[in-house]
PDB file of N, CA and C and ligand atoms in Angstrom:
ATOM      1  N   MET A   1       0.865  -1.108  -0.065  1.00 44.00           N
ATOM      2  CA  MET A   1      -0.004  -0.076   0.128  1.00 44.00           C
ATOM      3  C   MET A   1       0.885   1.158  -0.066  1.00 44.00           C
ATOM      4  N   SER A   2       0.782   2.188  -1.047  1.00 47.00           N
ATOM      5  CA  SER A   2       1.424   3.332  -0.966  1.00 47.00           C
ATOM      6  C   SER A   2       0.857   4.352  -0.364  1.00 47.00           C
ATOM      7  N   ASP A   3       1.374   5.597   0.000  1.00 48.00           N
ATOM      8  CA  ASP A   3       0.872   6.654   0.589  1.00 48.00           C
ATOM      9  C   ASP A   3      -0.342   7.243  -0.066  1.00 48.00           C
ATOM     10  N   ASN A   4      -0.459   6.888  -1.636  1.00 50.00           N
ATOM     11  CA  ASN A   4      -1.495   7.542  -2.371  1.00 50.00           C
ATOM     12  C   ASN A   4      -2.562   7.019  -2.027  1.00 50.00           C
ATOM     13  N   ASP A   5      -2.711   5.767  -1.235  1.00 55.00           N
ATOM     14  CA  ASP A   5      -4.105   5.123  -1.198  1.00 55.00           C
ATOM     15  C   ASP A   5      -4.913   5.683   0.127  1.00 55.00           C
ATOM     16  N   ILE A   6      -4.191   6.471   0.814  1.00 54.00           N
ATOM     17  CA  ILE A   6      -4.770   7.019   2.170  1.00 54.00           C
ATOM     18  C   ILE A   6      -5.674   8.397   1.607  1.00 54.00           C
ATOM     19  N   ALA A   7      -6.966   8.143   2.085  1.00 60.00           N
ATOM     20  CA  ALA A   7      -7.877   9.212   1.550  1.00 60.00           C
ATOM     21  C   ALA A   7      -7.307  10.427   2.422  1.00 60.00           C
ATOM     22  N   GLN A   8      -7.416  11.731   1.695  1.00 60.00           N
ATOM     23  CA  GLN A   8      -6.811  12.850   2.264  1.00 60.00           C
ATOM     24  C   GLN A   8      -8.065  13.643   2.743  1.00 60.00           C
ATOM     25  N   LYS A   9      -7.733  14.127   3.920  1.00 57.00           N
ATOM     26  CA  LYS A   9      -8.703  15.193   4.448  1.00 57.00           C
ATOM     27  C   LYS A   9      -8.646  16.542   3.729  1.00 57.00           C
ATOM     28  N   PRO A  10      -9.789  17.312   3.528  1.00 58.00           N
ATOM     29  CA  PRO A  10      -9.601  18.591   2.995  1.00 58.00           C
ATOM     30  C   PRO A  10      -8.696  19.388   4.033  1.00 58.00           C
ATOM     31  N   LYS A  11      -7.680  20.054   3.164  1.00 63.00           N
ATOM     32  CA  LYS A  11      -6.794  20.682   4.055  1.00 63.00           C
ATOM     33  C   LYS A  11      -7.291  22.189   4.942  1.00 63.00           C
ATOM     34  N   VAL A  12      -8.430  22.531   4.236  1.00 66.00           N
ATOM     35  CA  VAL A  12      -8.873  23.738   4.882  1.00 66.00           C
ATOM     36  C   VAL A  12     -10.175  23.325   5.516  1.00 66.00           C
ATOM     37  N   ALA A  13     -10.253  23.421   7.013  1.00 67.00           N
ATOM     38  CA  ALA A  13     -11.455  23.175   7.593  1.00 67.00           C
ATOM     39  C   ALA A  13     -12.648  23.833   7.212  1.00 67.00           C
ATOM     40  N   SER A  14     -13.842  23.435   7.011  1.00 70.00           N
ATOM     41  CA  SER A  14     -14.969  24.363   6.449  1.00 70.00           C
ATOM     42  C   SER A  14     -15.504  25.138   7.883  1.00 70.00           C
ATOM     43  N   LYS A  15     -15.677  26.439   7.480  1.00 69.00           N
ATOM     44  CA  LYS A  15     -16.126  27.212   8.780  1.00 69.00           C
ATOM     45  C   LYS A  15     -17.672  26.882   8.851  1.00 69.00           C
ATOM     46  N   PRO A  16     -18.138  26.623  10.299  1.00 74.00           N
ATOM     47  CA  PRO A  16     -19.813  26.440  10.363  1.00 74.00           C
ATOM     48  C   PRO A  16     -20.289  27.778   9.895  1.00 74.00           C
ATOM     49  N   LYS A  17     -21.346  27.812   9.231  1.00 77.00           N
ATOM     50  CA  LYS A  17     -21.959  29.032   8.891  1.00 77.00           C
ATOM     51  C   LYS A  17     -23.143  29.463  10.086  1.00 77.00           C
ATOM     52  N   LEU A  18     -22.607  30.400  10.684  1.00 80.00           N
ATOM     53  CA  LEU A  18     -23.509  30.883  11.716  1.00 80.00           C
ATOM     54  C   LEU A  18     -24.352  31.878  11.223  1.00 80.00           C
ATOM     55  N   ASP A  19     -25.841  31.994  11.445  1.00 82.00           N
ATOM     56  CA  ASP A  19     -26.549  32.841  10.909  1.00 82.00           C
ATOM     57  C   ASP A  19     -26.693  34.056  11.919  1.00 82.00           C
ATOM     58  N   ARG A  20     -26.549  35.380  11.227  1.00 83.00           N
ATOM     59  CA  ARG A  20     -26.657  36.482  12.178  1.00 83.00           C
ATOM     60  C   ARG A  20     -28.064  36.436  12.840  1.00 83.00           C
ATOM     61  N   PRO A  21     -28.150  36.892  13.963  1.00 85.00           N
ATOM     62  CA  PRO A  21     -29.426  37.168  14.774  1.00 85.00           C
ATOM     63  C   PRO A  21     -30.261  38.237  13.999  1.00 85.00           C
ATOM     64  N   LYS A  22     -31.582  37.929  13.693  1.00 92.00           N
ATOM     65  CA  LYS A  22     -32.386  38.754  12.887  1.00 92.00           C
ATOM     66  C   LYS A  22     -32.503  40.164  13.643  1.00 92.00           C
ATOM     67  N   LEU A  23     -32.457  41.212  12.977  1.00 97.00           N
ATOM     68  CA  LEU A  23     -32.697  42.720  13.574  1.00 97.00           C
ATOM     69  C   LEU A  23     -34.020  42.973  13.496  1.00 97.00           C
ATOM     70  N   TYR A  24     -34.552  43.480  14.406  1.00 98.00           N
ATOM     71  CA  TYR A  24     -35.889  43.970  14.773  1.00 98.00           C
ATOM     72  C   TYR A  24     -36.024  45.509  14.546  1.00 98.00           C
ATOM     73  N   LYS A  25     -37.251  46.196  13.895  1.00 98.00           N
ATOM     74  CA  LYS A  25     -37.446  47.417  13.848  1.00 98.00           C
ATOM     75  C   LYS A  25     -38.466  47.739  14.873  1.00 98.00           C
ATOM     76  N   VAL A  26     -38.264  48.959  15.523  1.00 98.00           N
ATOM     77  CA  VAL A  26     -39.278  49.644  16.364  1.00 98.00           C
ATOM     78  C   VAL A  26     -40.071  50.636  15.680  1.00 98.00           C
ATOM     79  N   ILE A  27     -41.323  50.605  15.476  1.00 98.00           N
ATOM     80  CA  ILE A  27     -41.987  51.417  14.772  1.00 98.00           C
ATOM     81  C   ILE A  27     -43.044  52.246  15.573  1.00 98.00           C
ATOM     82  N   LEU A  28     -43.036  53.625  15.449  1.00 99.00           N
ATOM     83  CA  LEU A  28     -43.977  54.626  16.026  1.00 99.00           C
ATOM     84  C   LEU A  28     -45.199  54.479  15.079  1.00 99.00           C
ATOM     85  N   VAL A  29     -46.219  54.532  15.750  1.00 98.00           N
ATOM     86  CA  VAL A  29     -47.509  54.354  15.173  1.00 98.00           C
ATOM     87  C   VAL A  29     -48.352  55.759  15.489  1.00 98.00           C
ATOM     88  N   ASN A  30     -49.034  56.205  14.585  1.00 98.00           N
ATOM     89  CA  ASN A  30     -49.711  57.649  14.728  1.00 98.00           C
ATOM     90  C   ASN A  30     -51.146  57.364  15.559  1.00 98.00           C
ATOM     91  N   ASP A  31     -51.589  58.169  16.136  1.00 98.00           N
ATOM     92  CA  ASP A  31     -52.926  58.430  16.486  1.00 98.00           C
ATOM     93  C   ASP A  31     -53.335  59.846  16.797  1.00 98.00           C
ATOM     94  N   ASP A  32     -54.585  60.035  17.084  1.00 98.00           N
ATOM     95  CA  ASP A  32     -55.267  61.392  17.047  1.00 98.00           C
ATOM     96  C   ASP A  32     -55.196  62.062  18.404  1.00 98.00           C
ATOM     97  N   TYR A  33     -54.700  61.319  19.391  1.00 98.00           N
ATOM     98  CA  TYR A  33     -55.009  61.993  20.909  1.00 98.00           C
ATOM     99  C   TYR A  33     -53.622  62.273  21.542  1.00 98.00           C
ATOM    100  N   THR A  34     -52.640  61.586  21.168  1.00 98.00           N
ATOM    101  CA  THR A  34     -51.094  61.768  22.016  1.00 98.00           C
ATOM    102  C   THR A  34     -50.678  63.353  21.489  1.00 98.00           C
ATOM    103  N   PRO A  35     -50.227  64.154  22.210  1.00 98.00           N
ATOM    104  CA  PRO A  35     -49.647  65.259  21.883  1.00 98.00           C
ATOM    105  C   PRO A  35     -48.521  65.340  21.413  1.00 98.00           C
ATOM    106  N   ARG A  36     -48.124  65.943  20.200  1.00 98.00           N
ATOM    107  CA  ARG A  36     -46.841  65.809  19.478  1.00 98.00           C
ATOM    108  C   ARG A  36     -45.638  66.038  20.480  1.00 98.00           C
ATOM    109  N   GLU A  37     -45.847  66.967  21.483  1.00 98.00           N
ATOM    110  CA  GLU A  37     -44.661  67.228  22.553  1.00 98.00           C
ATOM    111  C   GLU A  37     -44.376  66.222  23.370  1.00 98.00           C
ATOM    112  N   PHE A  38     -45.608  65.194  23.641  1.00 98.00           N
ATOM    113  CA  PHE A  38     -45.360  64.116  24.437  1.00 98.00           C
ATOM    114  C   PHE A  38     -44.513  63.077  23.659  1.00 98.00           C
ATOM    115  N   VAL A  39     -45.059  62.894  22.514  1.00 99.00           N
ATOM    116  CA  VAL A  39     -44.480  61.842  21.555  1.00 99.00           C
ATOM    117  C   VAL A  39     -42.704  62.148  21.469  1.00 99.00           C
ATOM    118  N   ILE A  40     -42.426  63.406  21.157  1.00 99.00           N
ATOM    119  CA  ILE A  40     -41.068  63.619  21.073  1.00 99.00           C
ATOM    120  C   ILE A  40     -40.321  63.457  22.433  1.00 99.00           C
ATOM    121  N   ALA A  41     -41.082  63.889  23.663  1.00 98.00           N
ATOM    122  CA  ALA A  41     -40.305  63.676  24.919  1.00 98.00           C
ATOM    123  C   ALA A  41     -40.045  62.280  25.174  1.00 98.00           C
ATOM    124  N   VAL A  42     -41.083  61.100  24.725  1.00 98.00           N
ATOM    125  CA  VAL A  42     -40.809  59.864  24.958  1.00 98.00           C
ATOM    126  C   VAL A  42     -39.679  59.392  24.157  1.00 98.00           C
ATOM    127  N   LEU A  43     -39.633  59.807  22.704  1.00 98.00           N
ATOM    128  CA  LEU A  43     -38.477  59.467  21.839  1.00 98.00           C
ATOM    129  C   LEU A  43     -37.038  59.832  22.382  1.00 98.00           C
ATOM    130  N   LYS A  44     -37.211  60.847  23.054  1.00 98.00           N
ATOM    131  CA  LYS A  44     -36.072  61.539  23.632  1.00 98.00           C
ATOM    132  C   LYS A  44     -35.472  60.864  24.960  1.00 98.00           C
ATOM    133  N   ALA A  45     -36.563  60.236  25.819  1.00 98.00           N
ATOM    134  CA  ALA A  45     -36.235  59.597  27.242  1.00 98.00           C
ATOM    135  C   ALA A  45     -35.919  58.055  26.815  1.00 98.00           C
ATOM    136  N   VAL A  46     -36.643  57.365  26.103  1.00 98.00           N
ATOM    137  CA  VAL A  46     -36.599  55.894  25.824  1.00 98.00           C
ATOM    138  C   VAL A  46     -35.365  55.685  24.726  1.00 98.00           C
ATOM    139  N   PHE A  47     -35.400  56.442  23.615  1.00 98.00           N
ATOM    140  CA  PHE A  47     -34.419  56.201  22.489  1.00 98.00           C
ATOM    141  C   PHE A  47     -33.361  57.132  22.289  1.00 98.00           C
ATOM    142  N   ARG A  48     -33.152  57.987  23.439  1.00 98.00           N
ATOM    143  CA  ARG A  48     -32.035  58.805  23.420  1.00 98.00           C
ATOM    144  C   ARG A  48     -31.913  59.869  22.305  1.00 98.00           C
ATOM    145  N   MET A  49     -32.939  60.325  21.809  1.00 98.00           N
ATOM    146  CA  MET A  49     -33.044  60.922  20.398  1.00 98.00           C
ATOM    147  C   MET A  49     -32.740  62.568  20.960  1.00 98.00           C
ATOM    148  N   SER A  50     -32.302  63.226  20.010  1.00 98.00           N
ATOM    149  CA  SER A  50     -32.182  64.750  20.279  1.00 98.00           C
ATOM    150  C   SER A  50     -33.539  65.173  20.022  1.00 98.00           C
ATOM    151  N   GLU A  51     -33.706  66.594  20.255  1.00 98.00           N
ATOM    152  CA  GLU A  51     -35.121  67.022  20.050  1.00 98.00           C
ATOM    153  C   GLU A  51     -35.565  67.197  18.464  1.00 98.00           C
ATOM    154  N   GLU A  52     -34.271  67.389  17.699  1.00 98.00           N
ATOM    155  CA  GLU A  52     -34.489  67.477  16.220  1.00 98.00           C
ATOM    156  C   GLU A  52     -34.910  66.128  15.682  1.00 98.00           C
ATOM    157  N   THR A  53     -34.135  65.202  16.009  1.00 98.00           N
ATOM    158  CA  THR A  53     -34.533  63.817  15.378  1.00 98.00           C
ATOM    159  C   THR A  53     -35.842  63.272  15.753  1.00 98.00           C
ATOM    160  N   GLY A  54     -36.209  63.598  17.214  1.00 98.00           N
ATOM    161  CA  GLY A  54     -37.460  63.221  17.799  1.00 98.00           C
ATOM    162  C   GLY A  54     -38.472  63.870  17.115  1.00 98.00           C
ATOM    163  N   TYR A  55     -38.389  65.092  16.701  1.00 98.00           N
ATOM    164  CA  TYR A  55     -39.327  65.969  15.967  1.00 98.00           C
ATOM    165  C   TYR A  55     -39.588  65.371  14.557  1.00 98.00           C
ATOM    166  N   ARG A  56     -38.482  65.005  13.840  1.00 98.00           N
ATOM    167  CA  ARG A  56     -38.572  64.606  12.717  1.00 98.00           C
ATOM    168  C   ARG A  56     -39.382  62.974  12.581  1.00 98.00           C
ATOM    169  N   VAL A  57     -38.992  62.351  13.670  1.00 98.00           N
ATOM    170  CA  VAL A  57     -39.585  60.763  13.702  1.00 98.00           C
ATOM    171  C   VAL A  57     -41.010  61.035  14.000  1.00 98.00           C
ATOM    172  N   MET A  58     -41.245  61.850  15.010  1.00 98.00           N
ATOM    173  CA  MET A  58     -42.692  62.166  15.271  1.00 98.00           C
ATOM    174  C   MET A  58     -43.479  62.619  14.116  1.00 98.00           C
ATOM    175  N   LEU A  59     -42.831  63.576  13.415  1.00 98.00           N
ATOM    176  CA  LEU A  59     -43.870  64.344  12.302  1.00 98.00           C
ATOM    177  C   LEU A  59     -43.882  63.143  11.181  1.00 98.00           C
ATOM    178  N   THR A  60     -42.782  62.196  10.922  1.00 98.00           N
ATOM    179  CA  THR A  60     -42.988  61.321   9.816  1.00 98.00           C
ATOM    180  C   THR A  60     -44.217  60.364  10.060  1.00 98.00           C
ATOM    181  N   ALA A  61     -44.329  59.932  11.426  1.00 98.00           N
ATOM    182  CA  ALA A  61     -45.572  59.118  11.819  1.00 98.00           C
ATOM    183  C   ALA A  61     -46.824  59.977  11.709  1.00 98.00           C
ATOM    184  N   HIS A  62     -46.867  61.202  11.945  1.00 98.00           N
ATOM    185  CA  HIS A  62     -47.905  61.958  12.066  1.00 98.00           C
ATOM    186  C   HIS A  62     -48.590  62.076  10.612  1.00 98.00           C
ATOM    187  N   LYS A  63     -47.710  62.351   9.731  1.00 98.00           N
ATOM    188  CA  LYS A  63     -47.862  62.378   8.212  1.00 98.00           C
ATOM    189  C   LYS A  63     -48.196  61.262   7.532  1.00 98.00           C
ATOM    190  N   LEU A  64     -47.444  60.269   7.761  1.00 98.00           N
ATOM    191  CA  LEU A  64     -47.430  58.976   6.988  1.00 98.00           C
ATOM    192  C   LEU A  64     -48.141  57.658   7.777  1.00 98.00           C
ATOM    193  N   GLY A  65     -48.395  57.850   9.207  1.00 98.00           N
ATOM    194  CA  GLY A  65     -49.057  56.837   9.852  1.00 98.00           C
ATOM    195  C   GLY A  65     -48.087  55.988  10.718  1.00 98.00           C
ATOM    196  N   THR A  66     -46.843  55.759  10.248  1.00 98.00           N
ATOM    197  CA  THR A  66     -45.659  55.035  10.994  1.00 98.00           C
ATOM    198  C   THR A  66     -44.425  55.559  10.671  1.00 98.00           C
ATOM    199  N   SER A  67     -43.497  55.514  11.473  1.00 98.00           N
ATOM    200  CA  SER A  67     -41.979  55.866  11.434  1.00 98.00           C
ATOM    201  C   SER A  67     -41.068  54.865  12.105  1.00 98.00           C
ATOM    202  N   VAL A  68     -40.121  54.570  11.529  1.00 98.00           N
ATOM    203  CA  VAL A  68     -39.109  53.573  12.072  1.00 98.00           C
ATOM    204  C   VAL A  68     -38.267  54.484  13.069  1.00 98.00           C
ATOM    205  N   VAL A  69     -38.118  53.944  14.123  1.00 98.00           N
ATOM    206  CA  VAL A  69     -37.386  54.690  15.273  1.00 98.00           C
ATOM    207  C   VAL A  69     -36.040  54.149  15.463  1.00 98.00           C
ATOM    208  N   VAL A  70     -35.935  52.876  15.388  1.00 98.00           N
ATOM    209  CA  VAL A  70     -34.563  52.255  15.566  1.00 98.00           C
ATOM    210  C   VAL A  70     -34.613  50.628  15.209  1.00 98.00           C
ATOM    211  N   VAL A  71     -33.439  50.417  14.641  1.00 98.00           N
ATOM    212  CA  VAL A  71     -33.355  48.800  14.250  1.00 98.00           C
ATOM    213  C   VAL A  71     -32.197  48.229  15.181  1.00 98.00           C
ATOM    214  N   CYS A  72     -32.626  47.170  15.835  1.00 97.00           N
ATOM    215  CA  CYS A  72     -31.550  46.737  16.863  1.00 97.00           C
ATOM    216  C   CYS A  72     -32.021  45.053  17.041  1.00 97.00           C
ATOM    217  N   ALA A  73     -31.367  44.258  18.150  1.00 96.00           N
ATOM    218  CA  ALA A  73     -31.701  43.146  18.414  1.00 96.00           C
ATOM    219  C   ALA A  73     -33.106  42.977  19.013  1.00 96.00           C
ATOM    220  N   LYS A  74     -33.718  41.847  18.851  1.00 97.00           N
ATOM    221  CA  LYS A  74     -35.165  41.641  19.063  1.00 97.00           C
ATOM    222  C   LYS A  74     -35.510  41.936  20.717  1.00 97.00           C
ATOM    223  N   ASP A  75     -34.705  41.573  21.529  1.00 97.00           N
ATOM    224  CA  ASP A  75     -34.955  41.685  23.047  1.00 97.00           C
ATOM    225  C   ASP A  75     -34.891  43.244  23.228  1.00 97.00           C
ATOM    226  N   ILE A  76     -34.011  43.818  22.635  1.00 98.00           N
ATOM    227  CA  ILE A  76     -33.819  45.290  22.852  1.00 98.00           C
ATOM    228  C   ILE A  76     -34.946  45.983  22.481  1.00 98.00           C
ATOM    229  N   ALA A  77     -35.398  45.625  21.077  1.00 98.00           N
ATOM    230  CA  ALA A  77     -36.440  46.373  20.581  1.00 98.00           C
ATOM    231  C   ALA A  77     -37.654  46.195  21.343  1.00 98.00           C
ATOM    232  N   GLU A  78     -37.998  44.943  21.764  1.00 98.00           N
ATOM    233  CA  GLU A  78     -39.235  44.817  22.499  1.00 98.00           C
ATOM    234  C   GLU A  78     -39.161  45.310  23.822  1.00 98.00           C
ATOM    235  N   THR A  79     -38.003  45.402  24.519  1.00 98.00           N
ATOM    236  CA  THR A  79     -37.945  46.138  25.846  1.00 98.00           C
ATOM    237  C   THR A  79     -38.319  47.458  25.694  1.00 98.00           C
ATOM    238  N   LYS A  80     -37.497  48.219  24.698  1.00 98.00           N
ATOM    239  CA  LYS A  80     -37.821  49.648  24.425  1.00 98.00           C
ATOM    240  C   LYS A  80     -39.162  49.995  23.949  1.00 98.00           C
ATOM    241  N   ALA A  81     -39.789  49.142  23.013  1.00 98.00           N
ATOM    242  CA  ALA A  81     -41.187  49.438  22.779  1.00 98.00           C
ATOM    243  C   ALA A  81     -42.050  49.311  23.765  1.00 98.00           C
ATOM    244  N   LYS A  82     -41.927  48.502  24.681  1.00 98.00           N
ATOM    245  CA  LYS A  82     -42.863  48.148  25.901  1.00 98.00           C
ATOM    246  C   LYS A  82     -42.693  49.456  26.867  1.00 98.00           C
ATOM    247  N   GLU A  83     -41.239  49.927  27.105  1.00 98.00           N
ATOM    248  CA  GLU A  83     -41.033  51.074  27.971  1.00 98.00           C
ATOM    249  C   GLU A  83     -41.742  52.291  27.371  1.00 98.00           C
ATOM    250  N   ALA A  84     -41.597  52.567  26.185  1.00 98.00           N
ATOM    251  CA  ALA A  84     -42.234  53.663  25.421  1.00 98.00           C
ATOM    252  C   ALA A  84     -43.849  53.503  25.464  1.00 98.00           C
ATOM    253  N   VAL A  85     -44.317  52.615  25.309  1.00 98.00           N
ATOM    254  CA  VAL A  85     -45.855  52.132  25.331  1.00 98.00           C
ATOM    255  C   VAL A  85     -46.343  52.588  26.600  1.00 98.00           C
ATOM    256  N   ASP A  86     -45.617  52.161  27.761  1.00 98.00           N
ATOM    257  CA  ASP A  86     -45.906  52.255  29.025  1.00 98.00           C
ATOM    258  C   ASP A  86     -45.917  53.850  29.596  1.00 98.00           C
ATOM    259  N   PHE A  87     -44.793  54.489  28.947  1.00 98.00           N
ATOM    260  CA  PHE A  87     -45.056  55.969  29.195  1.00 98.00           C
ATOM    261  C   PHE A  87     -46.322  56.503  28.856  1.00 98.00           C
ATOM    262  N   GLY A  88     -46.673  56.221  27.606  1.00 98.00           N
ATOM    263  CA  GLY A  88     -47.913  56.872  27.095  1.00 98.00           C
ATOM    264  C   GLY A  88     -49.216  56.378  27.996  1.00 98.00           C
ATOM    265  N   LYS A  89     -49.226  54.976  28.293  1.00 98.00           N
ATOM    266  CA  LYS A  89     -50.218  54.416  29.167  1.00 98.00           C
ATOM    267  C   LYS A  89     -50.352  55.494  30.691  1.00 98.00           C
ATOM    268  N   GLU A  90     -49.086  55.523  31.176  1.00 98.00           N
ATOM    269  CA  GLU A  90     -49.158  56.137  32.489  1.00 98.00           C
ATOM    270  C   GLU A  90     -49.760  57.665  32.541  1.00 98.00           C
ATOM    271  N   ALA A  91     -49.455  58.208  31.121  1.00 98.00           N
ATOM    272  CA  ALA A  91     -50.062  59.523  31.095  1.00 98.00           C
ATOM    273  C   ALA A  91     -51.447  59.585  30.613  1.00 98.00           C
ATOM    274  N   GLY A  92     -51.973  58.519  30.255  1.00 98.00           N
ATOM    275  CA  GLY A  92     -53.443  58.300  29.612  1.00 98.00           C
ATOM    276  C   GLY A  92     -53.615  58.430  28.103  1.00 98.00           C
ATOM    277  N   PHE A  93     -52.323  58.254  27.503  1.00 98.00           N
ATOM    278  CA  PHE A  93     -52.344  58.397  25.995  1.00 98.00           C
ATOM    279  C   PHE A  93     -52.356  57.091  25.277  1.00 98.00           C
ATOM    280  N   PRO A  94     -52.857  56.853  24.150  1.00 98.00           N
ATOM    281  CA  PRO A  94     -52.819  55.514  23.486  1.00 98.00           C
ATOM    282  C   PRO A  94     -51.715  55.444  22.610  1.00 98.00           C
ATOM    283  N   LEU A  95     -50.466  56.018  22.891  1.00 98.00           N
ATOM    284  CA  LEU A  95     -49.037  55.904  22.274  1.00 98.00           C
ATOM    285  C   LEU A  95     -48.887  54.541  21.853  1.00 98.00           C
ATOM    286  N   MET A  96     -48.445  54.262  20.570  1.00 98.00           N
ATOM    287  CA  MET A  96     -48.169  52.884  20.427  1.00 98.00           C
ATOM    288  C   MET A  96     -46.959  52.817  19.491  1.00 98.00           C
ATOM    289  N   PHE A  97     -46.132  51.829  20.053  1.00 98.00           N
ATOM    290  CA  PHE A  97     -44.891  51.456  19.372  1.00 98.00           C
ATOM    291  C   PHE A  97     -45.101  49.853  19.127  1.00 98.00           C
ATOM    292  N   VAL A  98     -44.567  49.443  17.899  1.00 98.00           N
ATOM    293  CA  VAL A  98     -44.714  48.030  17.559  1.00 98.00           C
ATOM    294  C   VAL A  98     -43.232  47.463  16.884  1.00 98.00           C
ATOM    295  N   THR A  99     -43.019  46.297  17.275  1.00 98.00           N
ATOM    296  CA  THR A  99     -41.739  45.851  16.621  1.00 98.00           C
ATOM    297  C   THR A  99     -42.084  44.831  15.499  1.00 98.00           C
ATOM    298  N   GLU A 100     -41.185  44.713  14.716  1.00 98.00           N
ATOM    299  CA  GLU A 100     -41.314  43.785  13.379  1.00 98.00           C
ATOM    300  C   GLU A 100     -39.905  43.398  12.877  1.00 98.00           C
ATOM    301  N   PRO A 101     -39.741  42.087  12.339  1.00 97.00           N
ATOM    302  CA  PRO A 101     -38.273  41.700  11.953  1.00 97.00           C
ATOM    303  C   PRO A 101     -38.072  42.630  10.589  1.00 97.00           C
ATOM    304  N   GLU A 102     -36.797  42.992  10.468  1.00 95.00           N
ATOM    305  CA  GLU A 102     -36.387  43.482   9.269  1.00 95.00           C
ATOM    306  C   GLU A 102     -36.253  42.648   8.256  1.00 95.00           C
ATOM    307  N   GLU A 103     -36.677  43.020   6.875  1.00 82.00           N
ATOM    308  CA  GLU A 103     -36.600  42.259   5.980  1.00 82.00           C
ATOM    309  C   GLU A 103     -35.293  41.535   5.580  1.00 82.00           C
TER     310      GLU A 103
HETATM  311  N1  TYC B 201     -51.219  62.804  15.473  1.00 63.84           N
HETATM  312  C1  TYC B 201     -50.981  63.366  16.921  1.00 63.84           C
HETATM  313  C2  TYC B 201     -51.572  64.867  17.080  1.00 63.84           C
HETATM  314  O1  TYC B 201     -51.868  65.387  16.112  1.00 63.84           O
HETATM  315  C3  TYC B 201     -49.378  63.388  17.272  1.00 63.84           C
HETATM  316  C4  TYC B 201     -48.630  62.047  17.132  1.00 63.84           C
HETATM  317  C5  TYC B 201     -47.557  62.038  16.241  1.00 63.84           C
HETATM  318  C6  TYC B 201     -49.358  60.992  17.857  1.00 63.84           C
HETATM  319  C7  TYC B 201     -47.112  60.746  16.072  1.00 63.84           C
HETATM  320  C8  TYC B 201     -48.706  59.746  17.576  1.00 63.84           C
HETATM  321  O2  TYC B 201     -46.971  58.213  16.793  1.00 63.84           O
HETATM  322  C9  TYC B 201     -47.591  59.589  16.769  1.00 63.84           C
HETATM  323  N2  TYC B 201     -51.528  65.164  18.299  1.00 63.84           N
END
């Protein structure tokens, strides 16, 4: 038996392909009752937005119905969305944030 009869292992080990964890969008939903200034205050407090960015995100939801606030890991998106909705609830407003997976 010569050396040539031994089956050769591939020299380069194939890397296991790990899927990246899916990212989630936090989406602000418009309503007819929550004051604009309150929406901006929540965006600043929960999502650390500046007044200018908060105003722009609020206005986009006000005009178009929804606005993407942030894209992040699922658990962070869900925690932040709940925190923001709870701010509204405590103040008696129907402010809504939802999460959905990014395409
Ligand atoms: N539409 C509200 C108003 O006119 C303001 C508002 C904007 C509420 C965005 C919710 O996601 C929202 N007072």
